[in-house]
Amino acid sequence: MIIQIEDNDGDFLLIEAADYLPDWANPETTENRVFIFNQHLHIIPNTVVPTDSPLKLIEAIRLVSQNPELTQSSPEIELAIMKRIGEYPQKIKESSHTAILKLPVEIAAILTLKPSLLAPIVSTYCNLDVLDAKHCKGIKLEDCISTQIKFTKYLYAMLMQSELPKYIRHNNAVKEKKAQLGLKVMCGYRIITSRLSEDIYHTPEYKKFLNSLTKNGYFKDNLEGSLEYSQLLEKAMAYFLDMECSISLNACNVINEIKSSDEFNKTIALLKQKSDTEMLEEDDDAWLNVSPDELNEFLNTHYGKNVKLKNKDPLTPHILTSELTDFLKETSNFDGIEHNRKENTKDSIDFNSDDFVNCIEKLLNMVSNQSITDSDYSSDDDDDGEDCVENNMDLSCEAQDVELASKLKSIQNDDVEFNIFKNLSQSMKDEGMLGPASTILRQIGVKKCDILDSDDDD
């Protein structure tokens, strides 16, 4: 069996292996080229089918099935993907959170029969605007039951961190956590059901979708009402419901179908019986509390650059500036930083940092010499000793050049490196690991503990 997996972002499996993909692979060139076959990932390379040639799905499947040795991806790509998905399905349990909510029995029954509706309800509430908020007025926690609801940790965190509407924030009835969470879900539910349409296929969105299909020849030359036209229309309606209509509109349709089913009434009766006798338990949500150091460690582990210091040397201003220099030499684009870029183009600019520093030093020498010359030797009254003054000036300038150059060389590296180190350290303390200085340091693999102590006040 050959499997193709895609979502709205395309071949999402390749995102996990982005650092190991060949140079030609990008979202525009991997269409119909990524498959799973015999428990291995297969990517049809551009050496087999050039990327400038369209590749049909049937032809791609044939290539993978007949030439698996040519299309199987490298071990590095597969390991990168397995590192992310290898913990599943156990990871699903670790990513879920069960909480107790106080909800009207109608909403509890709907979420029991269709748990996936929780996602659009939570998202709708967390993104409500002024127009949506008017549907939340007048909500009362009456005729409610306590029920267990399973969230993903992401949805639970979204709901917990979102604020209650201002006009009910101080209501004594919603001081309990389960009541607050239930109230938020009720608000999201009300907003979604306010958009409920008697017929989803009479909405402006569907009419626009149908007109687009007709304009692009989807129905071919079939007359409206014919057998083949009806079959194509049925497929289009199913596709629109699953893929094209808005999430809230789809949720409205599903809620309407559930409420008209026999299972809905049976579930309501069952939930009322359980609420009187069942002892409900919920998961501990201490995982919501993440310290800045833990977050930084997580970001470094998953997205940072690992820097290994020789012999476990402590981080010094010299090491820091060296790593920053290497980082700034990298090339970046919309895909991120391109490490060790080798290709050069005719229009590329060759910037030599050493030459640039030398030019700056010479400029400083010239400015310094000129100021000394103007202050010490300029005179409009002593014309008789002009030649002598000029000779003295030449000798003095040469001596000053030598002295100034030696001082610059001796103090430049230490002072500049120390100042950079000091400024970045202070920035990290001020911004709390969430600003530009911290971002730069994370990119070169420097952690907060490498620079600052926990009680560092200097």
Coordinates of N, CA and C in Angstrom, one line a residue, residues 195-346:
R195 N -24.8 31.4 14.3 CA -24.5 31.4 12.9 C -25.2 30.3 12.1
L196 N -26.0 29.5 12.9 CA -26.6 28.3 12.3 C -27.6 28.7 11.2
S197 N -27.4 28.0 10.1 CA -28.3 28.2 8.9 C -29.1 26.9 8.7
E198 N -30.4 27.1 8.3 CA -31.2 26.0 8.1 C -30.7 25.1 7.0
D199 N -30.1 25.7 6.0 CA -29.5 24.9 4.9 C -28.1 25.4 4.6
I200 N -27.1 24.7 4.9 CA -25.8 25.1 4.6 C -25.5 25.4 3.1
Y201 N -26.3 24.7 2.3 CA -26.1 24.8 0.8 C -26.8 26.0 0.2
H202 N -27.4 26.9 1.1 CA -28.0 28.1 0.6 C -27.2 29.3 1.1
T203 N -26.0 29.1 1.6 CA -25.2 30.2 2.1 C -24.4 30.8 0.9
P204 N -24.0 32.1 1.1 CA -23.2 32.8 0.1 C -21.9 32.0 -0.2
E205 N -21.3 31.4 0.8 CA -20.1 30.7 0.6 C -20.3 29.5 -0.4
Y206 N -21.4 28.8 -0.2 CA -21.6 27.6 -1.1 C -21.9 28.1 -2.5
K207 N -22.7 29.2 -2.7 CA -23.0 29.7 -4.0 C -21.7 30.1 -4.7
K208 N -20.8 30.7 -4.0 CA -19.6 31.2 -4.6 C -18.8 29.9 -5.0
F209 N -18.7 28.9 -4.2 CA -18.0 27.7 -4.5 C -18.6 27.0 -5.7
L210 N -19.9 26.9 -5.8 CA -20.6 26.3 -6.9 C -20.3 27.0 -8.2
N211 N -20.4 28.3 -8.2 CA -20.1 29.1 -9.4 C -18.7 28.9 -9.9
S212 N -17.8 28.8 -9.0 CA -16.4 28.6 -9.3 C -16.2 27.2 -10.0
L213 N -16.9 26.2 -9.5 CA -16.9 24.9 -10.2 C -17.4 24.9 -11.6
T214 N -18.6 25.6 -11.7 CA -19.2 25.7 -13.0 C -18.3 26.4 -14.0
K215 N -17.7 27.5 -13.6 CA -16.9 28.3 -14.4 C -15.6 27.6 -14.9
N216 N -15.1 26.7 -14.1 CA -13.9 25.9 -14.4 C -14.2 24.6 -15.0
G217 N -15.4 24.3 -15.4 CA -15.8 23.1 -16.2 C -15.9 21.9 -15.4
Y218 N -16.1 22.0 -14.1 CA -16.2 20.8 -13.3 C -17.3 19.8 -13.7
F219 N -18.5 20.4 -14.1 CA -19.6 19.6 -14.5 C -19.6 19.2 -16.0
K220 N -18.5 19.6 -16.7 CA -18.3 19.2 -18.1 C -19.5 19.8 -18.9
D221 N -20.0 18.9 -19.8 CA -21.2 19.4 -20.6 C -22.5 18.8 -20.1
N222 N -22.5 18.3 -18.9 CA -23.7 17.6 -18.4 C -24.8 18.7 -18.1
L223 N -26.0 18.3 -18.4 CA -27.1 19.2 -18.1 C -27.5 19.1 -16.6
E224 N -27.9 20.3 -16.1 CA -28.3 20.3 -14.7 C -29.5 19.3 -14.5
G225 N -29.4 18.5 -13.5 CA -30.5 17.5 -13.3 C -30.2 16.1 -13.8
S226 N -29.2 16.0 -14.7 CA -28.9 14.7 -15.3 C -28.2 13.8 -14.2
L227 N -28.1 12.5 -14.5 CA -27.6 11.6 -13.6 C -26.1 11.9 -13.2
E228 N -25.3 12.1 -14.2 CA -23.9 12.4 -14.0 C -23.7 13.7 -13.3
Y229 N -24.5 14.7 -13.7 CA -24.4 16.0 -13.0 C -24.8 15.9 -11.5
S230 N -25.8 15.1 -11.2 CA -26.2 14.9 -9.8 C -25.1 14.2 -9.0
Q231 N -24.4 13.3 -9.7 CA -23.3 12.6 -9.0 C -22.2 13.5 -8.7
L232 N -21.8 14.3 -9.7 CA -20.8 15.3 -9.5 C -21.1 16.3 -8.4
L233 N -22.4 16.7 -8.4 CA -22.9 17.7 -7.5 C -22.8 17.2 -6.0
E234 N -23.2 15.9 -5.9 CA -23.1 15.3 -4.6 C -21.7 15.2 -4.0
K235 N -20.7 14.9 -4.9 CA -19.3 14.9 -4.5 C -18.9 16.3 -4.1
A236 N -19.3 17.3 -4.9 CA -18.9 18.7 -4.6 C -19.5 19.1 -3.3
M237 N -20.7 18.8 -3.0 CA -21.4 19.1 -1.7 C -20.6 18.5 -0.5
A238 N -20.2 17.3 -0.6 CA -19.5 16.6 0.4 C -18.1 17.3 0.6
Y239 N -17.5 17.6 -0.5 CA -16.2 18.3 -0.4 C -16.3 19.6 0.3
F240 N -17.3 20.4 -0.1 CA -17.5 21.7 0.5 C -17.7 21.6 2.0
L241 N -18.5 20.7 2.4 CA -18.8 20.5 3.8 C -17.5 20.2 4.6
D242 N -16.7 19.4 4.1 CA -15.5 18.9 4.8 C -14.3 19.8 4.7
M243 N -14.2 20.5 3.5 CA -12.9 21.2 3.2 C -13.1 22.7 3.0
E244 N -14.1 23.2 2.4 CA -14.2 24.6 1.9 C -15.0 25.5 2.8
C245 N -16.0 25.0 3.5 CA -16.8 25.9 4.3 C -16.1 26.2 5.6
S246 N -16.4 27.3 6.2 CA -15.7 27.8 7.4 C -15.9 26.7 8.5
I247 N -15.0 26.7 9.5 CA -15.0 25.8 10.6 C -16.3 26.0 11.4
S248 N -16.7 27.2 11.7 CA -17.9 27.4 12.5 C -19.1 27.0 11.7
L249 N -19.1 27.2 10.4 CA -20.3 26.8 9.6 C -20.4 25.3 9.6
N250 N -19.3 24.6 9.5 CA -19.3 23.2 9.5 C -19.8 22.7 10.9
A251 N -19.3 23.3 11.9 CA -19.7 23.0 13.3 C -21.2 23.2 13.5
C252 N -21.7 24.3 12.9 CA -23.2 24.5 13.0 C -24.0 23.4 12.4
N253 N -23.5 22.9 11.3 CA -24.2 21.8 10.6 C -24.2 20.5 11.4
V254 N -23.0 20.2 12.0 CA -22.9 19.0 12.8 C -23.7 19.1 14.0
I255 N -23.7 20.3 14.7 CA -24.6 20.4 15.9 C -26.0 20.2 15.5
N256 N -26.5 20.8 14.4 CA -27.9 20.6 14.0 C -28.2 19.2 13.8
E257 N -27.3 18.4 13.2 CA -27.6 17.0 12.9 C -27.6 16.2 14.2
I258 N -26.7 16.5 15.1 CA -26.7 15.8 16.4 C -28.0 16.0 17.2
K259 N -28.5 17.3 17.2 CA -29.7 17.6 18.0 C -30.9 17.0 17.4
S260 N -30.9 16.6 16.2 CA -32.1 16.0 15.6 C -32.0 14.5 15.6
S261 N -31.0 13.9 16.2 CA -30.8 12.5 16.3 C -31.4 11.9 17.6
D262 N -31.7 10.6 17.5 CA -32.2 9.9 18.7 C -31.1 9.8 19.8
E263 N -29.9 9.6 19.4 CA -28.8 9.5 20.3 C -28.7 10.7 21.3
F264 N -29.0 11.8 20.8 CA -28.9 13.1 21.5 C -29.8 13.0 22.8
N265 N -31.0 12.6 22.7 CA -31.9 12.5 23.8 C -31.5 11.4 24.8
K266 N -31.0 10.3 24.3 CA -30.6 9.2 25.1 C -29.3 9.6 25.9
T267 N -28.4 10.4 25.3 CA -27.2 10.8 26.0 C -27.5 11.8 27.1
I268 N -28.5 12.7 26.8 CA -28.9 13.6 27.9 C -29.4 12.9 29.1
A269 N -30.3 11.9 28.9 CA -30.8 11.2 30.0 C -29.7 10.4 30.8
L270 N -28.7 9.9 30.0 CA -27.6 9.2 30.6 C -26.7 10.1 31.5
L271 N -26.5 11.3 30.9 CA -25.6 12.2 31.6 C -26.3 12.7 32.9
K272 N -27.6 12.9 32.9 CA -28.3 13.3 34.1 C -28.2 12.3 35.2
Q273 N -28.2 11.0 34.8 CA -28.1 9.9 35.8 C -26.7 9.9 36.4
K274 N -25.7 10.0 35.5 CA -24.3 9.9 36.0 C -24.0 11.1 36.9
S275 N -24.5 12.3 36.6 CA -24.1 13.4 37.4 C -24.5 13.3 38.9
D276 N -25.4 12.5 39.2 CA -25.9 12.3 40.6 C -25.1 11.2 41.3
T277 N -24.5 10.3 40.6 CA -23.8 9.2 41.2 C -22.3 9.1 41.0
E278 N -21.8 9.6 39.9 CA -20.4 9.4 39.4 C -19.5 10.4 40.1
M279 N -18.4 9.8 40.7 CA -17.3 10.7 41.2 C -16.4 11.1 40.1
L280 N -16.3 12.4 39.8 CA -15.5 12.8 38.7 C -14.1 13.2 39.2
E281 N -13.1 12.9 38.3 CA -11.8 13.3 38.6 C -11.2 14.1 37.4
E282 N -10.3 15.0 37.7 CA -9.6 15.7 36.6 C -8.1 15.7 36.8
D283 N -7.4 15.9 35.7 CA -5.9 15.9 35.7 C -5.4 17.2 36.4
D284 N -4.2 17.0 36.9 CA -3.5 18.1 37.5 C -2.9 19.0 36.4
D285 N -3.2 20.3 36.5 CA -2.7 21.2 35.4 C -1.5 22.0 35.8
A286 N -0.6 21.4 36.6 CA 0.6 22.1 37.0 C 1.5 22.3 35.8
W287 N 1.3 21.5 34.8 CA 2.2 21.6 33.6 C 2.0 23.0 32.9
L288 N 1.0 23.7 33.3 CA 0.8 25.0 32.7 C 1.9 26.0 33.1
N289 N 2.5 25.7 34.3 CA 3.5 26.6 34.9 C 4.9 26.3 34.4
V290 N 5.4 27.1 33.5 CA 6.7 26.8 32.9 C 7.6 28.0 33.2
S291 N 8.7 27.8 33.8 CA 9.6 28.8 34.1 C 10.4 29.3 32.9
P292 N 10.9 30.5 32.9 CA 11.6 31.0 31.7 C 12.8 30.2 31.3
D293 N 13.5 29.6 32.3 CA 14.6 28.8 32.0 C 14.2 27.5 31.4
E294 N 13.1 26.9 31.8 CA 12.6 25.7 31.2 C 12.1 25.9 29.7
L295 N 11.5 27.1 29.5 CA 11.1 27.4 28.2 C 12.3 27.6 27.3
N296 N 13.3 28.3 27.8 CA 14.5 28.5 27.0 C 15.2 27.2 26.7
E297 N 15.2 26.3 27.6 CA 15.9 25.0 27.4 C 15.1 24.2 26.4
F298 N 13.8 24.3 26.4 CA 13.0 23.6 25.4 C 13.2 24.2 24.0
L299 N 13.3 25.5 23.9 CA 13.5 26.2 22.6 C 14.9 25.8 22.0
N300 N 15.9 25.8 22.9 CA 17.2 25.5 22.5 C 17.3 24.0 22.1
T301 N 16.6 23.2 22.8 CA 16.7 21.7 22.4 C 16.1 21.5 21.1
H302 N 14.9 22.1 20.8 CA 14.2 21.8 19.6 C 14.6 22.7 18.4
Y303 N 15.0 23.9 18.7 CA 15.3 24.8 17.5 C 16.6 25.5 17.6
G304 N 17.4 25.4 18.7 CA 18.6 26.1 18.8 C 19.8 25.4 18.1
K305 N 20.9 26.1 18.0 CA 22.1 25.6 17.5 C 23.0 25.1 18.6
N306 N 23.4 23.8 18.6 CA 24.2 23.3 19.6 C 25.7 23.7 19.5
V307 N 26.2 24.4 20.5 CA 27.6 24.9 20.5 C 28.3 24.1 21.6
K308 N 29.4 23.4 21.2 CA 30.2 22.7 22.2 C 31.5 23.4 22.4
L309 N 31.7 23.9 23.6 CA 32.9 24.6 24.0 C 34.0 23.6 24.3
K310 N 35.2 23.8 23.8 CA 36.3 22.9 24.0 C 36.7 22.8 25.5
N311 N 36.9 21.6 26.0 CA 37.3 21.4 27.4 C 36.4 22.0 28.4
K312 N 35.1 22.2 28.0 CA 34.1 22.8 28.9 C 34.6 24.2 29.5
D313 N 35.2 24.9 28.6 CA 35.7 26.2 29.0 C 34.5 27.1 29.4
P314 N 34.6 28.0 30.4 CA 33.5 29.0 30.6 C 33.4 30.0 29.5
L315 N 32.1 30.5 29.4 CA 31.9 31.4 28.3 C 32.6 32.7 28.6
T316 N 33.3 33.2 27.7 CA 34.1 34.5 27.8 C 33.6 35.5 26.8
P317 N 33.9 36.8 27.0 CA 33.5 37.7 25.9 C 34.1 37.4 24.6
H318 N 35.4 36.8 24.6 CA 36.0 36.5 23.3 C 35.2 35.4 22.6
I319 N 34.8 34.3 23.3 CA 34.0 33.2 22.7 C 32.7 33.7 22.2
L320 N 32.0 34.6 23.0 CA 30.7 35.1 22.6 C 30.8 35.9 21.4
T321 N 31.8 36.8 21.3 CA 31.9 37.7 20.1 C 32.3 36.8 18.9
S322 N 33.1 35.8 19.1 CA 33.5 34.9 18.0 C 32.3 34.2 17.4
E323 N 31.4 33.7 18.3 CA 30.2 33.0 17.9 C 29.2 33.9 17.2
L324 N 29.1 35.2 17.7 CA 28.3 36.2 17.1 C 28.8 36.5 15.7
T325 N 30.1 36.6 15.6 CA 30.7 36.9 14.3 C 30.3 35.9 13.3
D326 N 30.5 34.6 13.7 CA 30.1 33.5 12.8 C 28.7 33.5 12.4
F327 N 27.8 33.8 13.4 CA 26.4 33.9 13.1 C 26.0 34.9 12.1
L328 N 26.6 36.1 12.3 CA 26.3 37.3 11.4 C 26.8 37.0 10.0
K329 N 27.8 36.1 9.8 CA 28.3 35.8 8.5 C 27.4 34.9 7.7
E330 N 26.4 34.3 8.4 CA 25.5 33.4 7.7 C 24.6 34.2 6.8
T331 N 24.0 33.5 5.8 CA 23.1 34.1 4.9 C 21.7 33.6 5.3
S332 N 20.7 34.5 5.3 CA 19.3 34.2 5.6 C 18.4 34.6 4.6
N333 N 17.3 33.9 4.5 CA 16.2 34.2 3.6 C 14.9 33.8 4.3
F334 N 13.8 33.7 3.5 CA 12.5 33.4 4.1 C 12.5 32.0 4.7
D335 N 13.4 31.1 4.3 CA 13.5 29.7 4.8 C 14.3 29.7 6.1
G336 N 15.0 30.7 6.5 CA 15.8 30.7 7.6 C 17.3 31.0 7.3
I337 N 18.2 30.6 8.2 CA 19.6 30.8 7.9 C 20.2 29.7 7.1
E338 N 20.9 30.0 6.1 CA 21.6 29.0 5.2 C 23.0 28.8 5.7
H339 N 23.2 27.7 6.4 CA 24.6 27.5 7.0 C 25.5 27.0 5.9
N340 N 26.7 27.4 6.0 CA 27.8 27.0 5.1 C 27.4 27.1 3.6
R341 N 26.9 28.2 3.2 CA 26.5 28.5 1.9 C 27.7 28.5 1.0
K342 N 27.6 27.8 -0.1 CA 28.8 27.6 -1.0 C 28.6 28.4 -2.3
E343 N 27.3 28.5 -2.8 CA 27.2 29.0 -4.1 C 27.4 30.5 -4.1
N344 N 28.0 31.0 -5.2 CA 28.2 32.5 -5.3 C 27.6 32.9 -6.6
T345 N 27.1 34.1 -6.7 CA 26.5 34.6 -7.9 C 27.4 35.8 -8.4
K346 N 27.2 36.1 -9.7 CA 28.0 37.2 -10.2 C 27.6 38.5 -9.6

